[in-house]
Amino acid sequence: MHGALWGVAVLAVALRVPTLKWLAMRPLRYLGAISFSVYLTHPWVVAMARHFELIGTAAGPIIFVFVILFATLAFRAVEAPGIALGRLIEKRLDVKKRQTEMLTP
């Protein structure tokens, strides 16, 4: 079943189905931006929920909110500064590479 859903999604993207415009909505783009932080923080939030015995169907939305909250904090405190630092290093290395190429006969 999973494979069939992915197949439909890939086919829809390949055929440029206009009904996929909802994927460009701002909340979904935000979730895409913090998705790595969600991946890294969700086990901690789930473990804390289990520790505090927060289980059942009502726990799902509460856990979701906390995952998004912690992922946002991790993104802003760690991931975004790391990305900025990486771009700065890349830019400096590129400048040094161009300077070296200009000096090399």
mmCIF file of N, CA and C in Angstrom:
data_model
loop_
_atom_site.group_PDB
_atom_site.id
_atom_site.type_symbol
_atom_site.label_atom_id
_atom_site.label_comp_id
_atom_site.label_asym_id
_atom_site.label_seq_id
_atom_site.Cartn_x
_atom_site.Cartn_y
_atom_site.Cartn_z
ATOM 1 N N MET A 1 0.824 -1.198 0.000
ATOM 2 C CA MET A 1 0.000 0.000 0.000
ATOM 3 C C MET A 1 0.864 1.257 0.000
ATOM 4 N N HIS A 2 1.897 1.257 0.838
ATOM 5 C CA HIS A 2 2.795 2.398 0.894
ATOM 6 C C HIS A 2 3.402 2.689 -0.471
ATOM 7 N N GLY A 3 3.880 1.630 -1.117
ATOM 8 C CA GLY A 3 4.494 1.779 -2.433
ATOM 9 C C GLY A 3 3.523 2.351 -3.451
ATOM 10 N N ALA A 4 2.280 1.943 -3.389
ATOM 11 C CA ALA A 4 1.271 2.454 -4.322
ATOM 12 C C ALA A 4 1.038 3.945 -4.109
ATOM 13 N N LEU A 5 0.997 4.373 -2.851
ATOM 14 C CA LEU A 5 0.811 5.803 -2.571
ATOM 15 C C LEU A 5 1.981 6.625 -3.075
ATOM 16 N N TRP A 6 3.195 6.125 -2.853
ATOM 17 C CA TRP A 6 4.373 6.832 -3.361
ATOM 18 C C TRP A 6 4.359 6.865 -4.882
ATOM 19 N N GLY A 7 3.936 5.770 -5.487
ATOM 20 C CA GLY A 7 3.843 5.730 -6.942
ATOM 21 C C GLY A 7 2.882 6.778 -7.476
ATOM 22 N N VAL A 8 1.732 6.916 -6.838
ATOM 23 C CA VAL A 8 0.751 7.927 -7.245
ATOM 24 C C VAL A 8 1.334 9.331 -7.047
ATOM 25 N N ALA A 9 2.016 9.546 -5.942
ATOM 26 C CA ALA A 9 2.604 10.862 -5.678
ATOM 27 C C ALA A 9 3.668 11.205 -6.714
ATOM 28 N N VAL A 10 4.531 10.263 -7.026
ATOM 29 C CA VAL A 10 5.586 10.504 -8.015
ATOM 30 C C VAL A 10 4.969 10.756 -9.385
ATOM 31 N N LEU A 11 3.979 9.985 -9.737
ATOM 32 C CA LEU A 11 3.299 10.163 -11.016
ATOM 33 C C LEU A 11 2.613 11.527 -11.079
ATOM 34 N N ALA A 12 1.977 11.945 -10.001
ATOM 35 C CA ALA A 12 1.310 13.247 -9.965
ATOM 36 C C ALA A 12 2.306 14.379 -10.140
ATOM 37 N N VAL A 13 3.462 14.251 -9.514
ATOM 38 C CA VAL A 13 4.499 15.281 -9.663
ATOM 39 C C VAL A 13 5.038 15.271 -11.084
ATOM 40 N N ALA A 14 5.305 14.088 -11.612
ATOM 41 C CA ALA A 14 5.846 13.970 -12.977
ATOM 42 C C ALA A 14 4.885 14.545 -14.006
ATOM 43 N N LEU A 15 3.595 14.375 -13.803
ATOM 44 C CA LEU A 15 2.590 14.882 -14.745
ATOM 45 C C LEU A 15 2.169 16.313 -14.432
ATOM 46 N N ARG A 16 2.785 16.885 -13.407
ATOM 47 C CA ARG A 16 2.501 18.269 -12.985
ATOM 48 C C ARG A 16 1.013 18.496 -12.727
ATOM 49 N N VAL A 17 0.457 17.633 -11.929
ATOM 50 C CA VAL A 17 -0.962 17.730 -11.579
ATOM 51 C C VAL A 17 -1.173 19.002 -10.766
ATOM 52 N N PRO A 18 -2.069 19.894 -11.191
ATOM 53 C CA PRO A 18 -2.255 21.169 -10.494
ATOM 54 C C PRO A 18 -2.852 21.039 -9.099
ATOM 55 N N THR A 19 -3.414 19.898 -8.772
ATOM 56 C CA THR A 19 -4.003 19.743 -7.443
ATOM 57 C C THR A 19 -2.937 19.662 -6.354
ATOM 58 N N LEU A 20 -1.672 19.631 -6.730
ATOM 59 C CA LEU A 20 -0.600 19.583 -5.733
ATOM 60 C C LEU A 20 -0.175 20.975 -5.261
ATOM 61 N N LYS A 21 -0.930 21.998 -5.624
ATOM 62 C CA LYS A 21 -0.611 23.360 -5.195
ATOM 63 C C LYS A 21 -0.632 23.489 -3.678
ATOM 64 N N TRP A 22 -1.402 22.634 -3.030
ATOM 65 C CA TRP A 22 -1.484 22.697 -1.565
ATOM 66 C C TRP A 22 -0.129 22.414 -0.929
ATOM 67 N N LEU A 23 0.775 21.747 -1.667
ATOM 68 C CA LEU A 23 2.104 21.480 -1.115
ATOM 69 C C LEU A 23 2.939 22.750 -0.971
ATOM 70 N N ALA A 24 2.544 23.807 -1.672
ATOM 71 C CA ALA A 24 3.273 25.072 -1.593
ATOM 72 C C ALA A 24 2.722 25.989 -0.507
ATOM 73 N N MET A 25 1.761 25.512 0.253
ATOM 74 C CA MET A 25 1.201 26.327 1.326
ATOM 75 C C MET A 25 2.272 26.620 2.378
ATOM 76 N N ARG A 26 2.180 27.791 2.959
ATOM 77 C CA ARG A 26 3.192 28.242 3.914
ATOM 78 C C ARG A 26 3.428 27.276 5.081
ATOM 79 N N PRO A 27 2.392 26.715 5.725
ATOM 80 C CA PRO A 27 2.659 25.784 6.827
ATOM 81 C C PRO A 27 3.430 24.542 6.385
ATOM 82 N N LEU A 28 3.124 24.040 5.204
ATOM 83 C CA LEU A 28 3.840 22.851 4.722
ATOM 84 C C LEU A 28 5.282 23.179 4.339
ATOM 85 N N ARG A 29 5.500 24.375 3.801
ATOM 86 C CA ARG A 29 6.887 24.781 3.501
ATOM 87 C C ARG A 29 7.680 24.929 4.795
ATOM 88 N N TYR A 30 7.024 25.440 5.836
ATOM 89 C CA TYR A 30 7.691 25.572 7.130
ATOM 90 C C TYR A 30 8.053 24.200 7.696
ATOM 91 N N LEU A 31 7.107 23.257 7.604
ATOM 92 C CA LEU A 31 7.405 21.900 8.062
ATOM 93 C C LEU A 31 8.554 21.297 7.266
ATOM 94 N N GLY A 32 8.628 21.612 5.991
ATOM 95 C CA GLY A 32 9.748 21.150 5.175
ATOM 96 C C GLY A 32 11.064 21.751 5.630
ATOM 97 N N ALA A 33 11.027 23.021 6.011
ATOM 98 C CA ALA A 33 12.252 23.693 6.463
ATOM 99 C C ALA A 33 12.768 23.099 7.774
ATOM 100 N N ILE A 34 11.854 22.736 8.675
ATOM 101 C CA ILE A 34 12.295 22.217 9.975
ATOM 102 C C ILE A 34 12.271 20.692 10.029
ATOM 103 N N SER A 35 12.086 20.049 8.879
ATOM 104 C CA SER A 35 11.887 18.593 8.874
ATOM 105 C C SER A 35 13.060 17.823 9.476
ATOM 106 N N PHE A 36 14.286 18.269 9.242
ATOM 107 C CA PHE A 36 15.428 17.556 9.828
ATOM 108 C C PHE A 36 15.407 17.692 11.347
ATOM 109 N N SER A 37 15.055 18.868 11.833
ATOM 110 C CA SER A 37 14.950 19.063 13.279
ATOM 111 C C SER A 37 13.807 18.238 13.860
ATOM 112 N N VAL A 38 12.721 18.090 13.106
ATOM 113 C CA VAL A 38 11.623 17.219 13.549
ATOM 114 C C VAL A 38 12.141 15.794 13.680
ATOM 115 N N TYR A 39 12.890 15.364 12.673
ATOM 116 C CA TYR A 39 13.451 14.009 12.676
ATOM 117 C C TYR A 39 14.350 13.787 13.896
ATOM 118 N N LEU A 40 15.135 14.807 14.250
ATOM 119 C CA LEU A 40 16.067 14.656 15.368
ATOM 120 C C LEU A 40 15.405 14.783 16.735
ATOM 121 N N THR A 41 14.360 15.590 16.836
ATOM 122 C CA THR A 41 13.782 15.852 18.160
ATOM 123 C C THR A 41 12.585 14.968 18.508
ATOM 124 N N HIS A 42 11.917 14.389 17.510
ATOM 125 C CA HIS A 42 10.689 13.658 17.836
ATOM 126 C C HIS A 42 10.910 12.455 18.756
ATOM 127 N N PRO A 43 12.041 11.723 18.667
ATOM 128 C CA PRO A 43 12.197 10.610 19.617
ATOM 129 C C PRO A 43 12.262 11.085 21.070
ATOM 130 N N TRP A 44 12.859 12.254 21.286
ATOM 131 C CA TRP A 44 12.962 12.788 22.647
ATOM 132 C C TRP A 44 11.583 13.164 23.183
ATOM 133 N N VAL A 45 10.783 13.788 22.341
ATOM 134 C CA VAL A 45 9.444 14.194 22.766
ATOM 135 C C VAL A 45 8.578 12.965 23.041
ATOM 136 N N VAL A 46 8.661 11.963 22.185
ATOM 137 C CA VAL A 46 7.886 10.739 22.387
ATOM 138 C C VAL A 46 8.339 10.037 23.669
ATOM 139 N N ALA A 47 9.641 10.008 23.916
ATOM 140 C CA ALA A 47 10.151 9.389 25.140
ATOM 141 C C ALA A 47 9.652 10.133 26.377
ATOM 142 N N MET A 48 9.627 11.461 26.302
ATOM 143 C CA MET A 48 9.124 12.242 27.429
ATOM 144 C C MET A 48 7.630 11.989 27.632
ATOM 145 N N ALA A 49 6.891 11.876 26.537
ATOM 146 C CA ALA A 49 5.449 11.599 26.642
ATOM 147 C C ALA A 49 5.218 10.246 27.305
ATOM 148 N N ARG A 50 6.030 9.260 26.928
ATOM 149 C CA ARG A 50 5.896 7.942 27.563
ATOM 150 C C ARG A 50 6.262 8.006 29.038
ATOM 151 N N HIS A 51 7.313 8.778 29.357
ATOM 152 C CA HIS A 51 7.739 8.909 30.748
ATOM 153 C C HIS A 51 6.620 9.491 31.616
ATOM 154 N N PHE A 52 5.928 10.494 31.054
ATOM 155 C CA PHE A 52 4.834 11.119 31.792
ATOM 156 C C PHE A 52 3.494 10.442 31.529
ATOM 157 N N GLU A 53 3.549 9.249 30.921
ATOM 158 C CA GLU A 53 2.375 8.424 30.654
ATOM 159 C C GLU A 53 1.301 9.177 29.872
ATOM 160 N N LEU A 54 1.741 9.960 28.925
ATOM 161 C CA LEU A 54 0.839 10.682 28.045
ATOM 162 C C LEU A 54 0.554 9.777 26.845
ATOM 163 N N ILE A 55 -0.487 8.982 26.954
ATOM 164 C CA ILE A 55 -0.808 8.011 25.916
ATOM 165 C C ILE A 55 -2.285 8.124 25.550
ATOM 166 N N GLY A 56 -2.653 7.498 24.463
ATOM 167 C CA GLY A 56 -4.041 7.518 24.017
ATOM 168 C C GLY A 56 -4.211 8.405 22.803
ATOM 169 N N THR A 57 -5.421 8.433 22.287
ATOM 170 C CA THR A 57 -5.676 9.187 21.069
ATOM 171 C C THR A 57 -5.560 10.691 21.270
ATOM 172 N N ALA A 58 -5.860 11.180 22.441
ATOM 173 C CA ALA A 58 -5.755 12.612 22.704
ATOM 174 C C ALA A 58 -4.304 13.058 22.802
ATOM 175 N N ALA A 59 -3.391 12.133 23.032
ATOM 176 C CA ALA A 59 -1.985 12.480 23.182
ATOM 177 C C ALA A 59 -1.350 12.864 21.856
ATOM 178 N N GLY A 60 -1.872 12.340 20.757
ATOM 179 C CA GLY A 60 -1.281 12.595 19.444
ATOM 180 C C GLY A 60 -1.118 14.072 19.120
ATOM 181 N N PRO A 61 -2.199 14.863 19.184
ATOM 182 C CA PRO A 61 -2.055 16.292 18.889
ATOM 183 C C PRO A 61 -1.136 17.021 19.867
ATOM 184 N N ILE A 62 -1.161 16.620 21.113
ATOM 185 C CA ILE A 62 -0.283 17.256 22.106
ATOM 186 C C ILE A 62 1.171 16.956 21.779
ATOM 187 N N ILE A 63 1.465 15.714 21.462
ATOM 188 C CA ILE A 63 2.827 15.331 21.099
ATOM 189 C C ILE A 63 3.255 16.061 19.830
ATOM 190 N N PHE A 64 2.358 16.158 18.852
ATOM 191 C CA PHE A 64 2.659 16.865 17.604
ATOM 192 C C PHE A 64 3.059 18.308 17.882
ATOM 193 N N VAL A 65 2.294 18.980 18.729
ATOM 194 C CA VAL A 65 2.596 20.384 19.061
ATOM 195 C C VAL A 65 3.965 20.492 19.713
ATOM 196 N N PHE A 66 4.274 19.594 20.643
ATOM 197 C CA PHE A 66 5.576 19.647 21.306
ATOM 198 C C PHE A 66 6.722 19.299 20.353
ATOM 199 N N VAL A 67 6.491 18.383 19.433
ATOM 200 C CA VAL A 67 7.522 18.061 18.437
ATOM 201 C C VAL A 67 7.825 19.296 17.592
ATOM 202 N N ILE A 68 6.779 19.973 17.129
ATOM 203 C CA ILE A 68 6.968 21.174 16.314
ATOM 204 C C ILE A 68 7.661 22.265 17.137
ATOM 205 N N LEU A 69 7.272 22.410 18.386
ATOM 206 C CA LEU A 69 7.888 23.415 19.259
ATOM 207 C C LEU A 69 9.382 23.141 19.439
ATOM 208 N N PHE A 70 9.738 21.914 19.830
ATOM 209 C CA PHE A 70 11.142 21.583 20.041
ATOM 210 C C PHE A 70 11.939 21.600 18.739
ATOM 211 N N ALA A 71 11.318 21.191 17.652
ATOM 212 C CA ALA A 71 11.998 21.235 16.355
ATOM 213 C C ALA A 71 12.271 22.671 15.941
ATOM 214 N N THR A 72 11.314 23.561 16.206
ATOM 215 C CA THR A 72 11.522 24.977 15.880
ATOM 216 C C THR A 72 12.670 25.554 16.704
ATOM 217 N N LEU A 73 12.695 25.227 17.984
ATOM 218 C CA LEU A 73 13.794 25.695 18.831
ATOM 219 C C LEU A 73 15.137 25.154 18.354
ATOM 220 N N ALA A 74 15.182 23.866 18.016
ATOM 221 C CA ALA A 74 16.423 23.263 17.530
ATOM 222 C C ALA A 74 16.837 23.875 16.203
ATOM 223 N N PHE A 75 15.866 24.129 15.334
ATOM 224 C CA PHE A 75 16.175 24.728 14.032
ATOM 225 C C PHE A 75 16.780 26.113 14.216
ATOM 226 N N ARG A 76 16.144 26.923 15.055
ATOM 227 C CA ARG A 76 16.628 28.308 15.238
ATOM 228 C C ARG A 76 17.927 28.386 16.026
ATOM 229 N N ALA A 77 18.108 27.492 16.989
ATOM 230 C CA ALA A 77 19.295 27.560 17.846
ATOM 231 C C ALA A 77 20.498 26.838 17.271
ATOM 232 N N VAL A 78 20.270 25.778 16.481
ATOM 233 C CA VAL A 78 21.385 24.951 16.011
ATOM 234 C C VAL A 78 21.465 24.902 14.489
ATOM 235 N N GLU A 79 20.374 24.481 13.869
ATOM 236 C CA GLU A 79 20.430 24.207 12.428
ATOM 237 C C GLU A 79 20.631 25.481 11.591
ATOM 238 N N ALA A 80 19.842 26.521 11.815
ATOM 239 C CA ALA A 80 19.973 27.748 11.020
ATOM 240 C C ALA A 80 21.350 28.395 11.188
ATOM 241 N N PRO A 81 21.869 28.534 12.431
ATOM 242 C CA PRO A 81 23.225 29.075 12.552
ATOM 243 C C PRO A 81 24.282 28.171 11.896
ATOM 244 N N GLY A 82 24.079 26.863 11.966
ATOM 245 C CA GLY A 82 25.012 25.947 11.317
ATOM 246 C C GLY A 82 24.993 26.094 9.801
ATOM 247 N N ILE A 83 23.808 26.264 9.237
ATOM 248 C CA ILE A 83 23.683 26.483 7.795
ATOM 249 C C ILE A 83 24.360 27.792 7.413
ATOM 250 N N ALA A 84 24.137 28.841 8.193
ATOM 251 C CA ALA A 84 24.757 30.137 7.910
ATOM 252 C C ALA A 84 26.279 30.037 7.989
ATOM 253 N N LEU A 85 26.778 29.338 8.997
ATOM 254 C CA LEU A 85 28.224 29.157 9.133
ATOM 255 C C LEU A 85 28.783 28.369 7.948
ATOM 256 N N GLY A 86 28.091 27.333 7.547
ATOM 257 C CA GLY A 86 28.527 26.542 6.404
ATOM 258 C C GLY A 86 28.592 27.365 5.135
ATOM 259 N N ARG A 87 27.602 28.225 4.925
ATOM 260 C CA ARG A 87 27.605 29.092 3.737
ATOM 261 C C ARG A 87 28.747 30.105 3.801
ATOM 262 N N LEU A 88 29.019 30.623 4.990
ATOM 263 C CA LEU A 88 30.132 31.553 5.153
ATOM 264 C C LEU A 88 31.463 30.872 4.849
ATOM 265 N N ILE A 89 31.651 29.682 5.371
ATOM 266 C CA ILE A 89 32.884 28.931 5.101
ATOM 267 C C ILE A 89 32.999 28.620 3.616
ATOM 268 N N GLU A 90 31.897 28.200 3.020
ATOM 269 C CA GLU A 90 31.905 27.893 1.586
ATOM 270 C C GLU A 90 32.274 29.129 0.767
ATOM 271 N N LYS A 91 31.714 30.274 1.144
ATOM 272 C CA LYS A 91 31.994 31.519 0.436
ATOM 273 C C LYS A 91 33.472 31.893 0.571
ATOM 274 N N ARG A 92 34.013 31.766 1.780
ATOM 275 C CA ARG A 92 35.431 32.102 1.992
ATOM 276 C C ARG A 92 36.352 31.149 1.240
ATOM 277 N N LEU A 93 36.006 29.878 1.228
ATOM 278 C CA LEU A 93 36.822 28.920 0.485
ATOM 279 C C LEU A 93 36.755 29.191 -1.011
ATOM 280 N N ASP A 94 35.587 29.589 -1.495
ATOM 281 C CA ASP A 94 35.432 29.903 -2.908
ATOM 282 C C ASP A 94 36.256 31.132 -3.275
ATOM 283 N N VAL A 95 36.274 32.144 -2.391
ATOM 284 C CA VAL A 95 37.072 33.349 -2.637
ATOM 285 C C VAL A 95 38.547 32.988 -2.664
ATOM 286 N N LYS A 96 39.000 32.176 -1.713
ATOM 287 C CA LYS A 96 40.403 31.765 -1.684
ATOM 288 C C LYS A 96 40.760 30.965 -2.929
ATOM 289 N N LYS A 97 39.840 30.124 -3.378
ATOM 290 C CA LYS A 97 40.084 29.317 -4.578
ATOM 291 C C LYS A 97 40.243 30.223 -5.794
ATOM 292 N N ARG A 98 39.377 31.234 -5.907
ATOM 293 C CA ARG A 98 39.481 32.164 -7.040
ATOM 294 C C ARG A 98 40.762 32.969 -6.971
ATOM 295 N N GLN A 99 41.167 33.384 -5.770
ATOM 296 C CA GLN A 99 42.419 34.135 -5.628
ATOM 297 C C GLN A 99 43.607 33.262 -6.032
ATOM 298 N N THR A 100 43.588 32.010 -5.628
ATOM 299 C CA THR A 100 44.668 31.084 -5.981
ATOM 300 C C THR A 100 44.704 30.865 -7.487
ATOM 301 N N GLU A 101 43.536 30.736 -8.111
ATOM 302 C CA GLU A 101 43.488 30.532 -9.552
ATOM 303 C C GLU A 101 44.014 31.750 -10.295
ATOM 304 N N MET A 102 43.768 32.945 -9.759
ATOM 305 C CA MET A 102 44.257 34.159 -10.405
ATOM 306 C C MET A 102 45.762 34.281 -10.302
ATOM 307 N N LEU A 103 46.344 33.779 -9.221
ATOM 308 C CA LEU A 103 47.791 33.864 -9.014
ATOM 309 C C LEU A 103 48.550 32.767 -9.717
ATOM 310 N N THR A 104 47.888 31.673 -10.018
ATOM 311 C CA THR A 104 48.544 30.531 -10.648
ATOM 312 C C THR A 104 48.681 30.794 -12.143
ATOM 313 N N PRO A 105 49.933 30.666 -12.678
ATOM 314 C CA PRO A 105 50.129 30.939 -14.131
ATOM 315 C C PRO A 105 49.554 29.852 -15.010
#
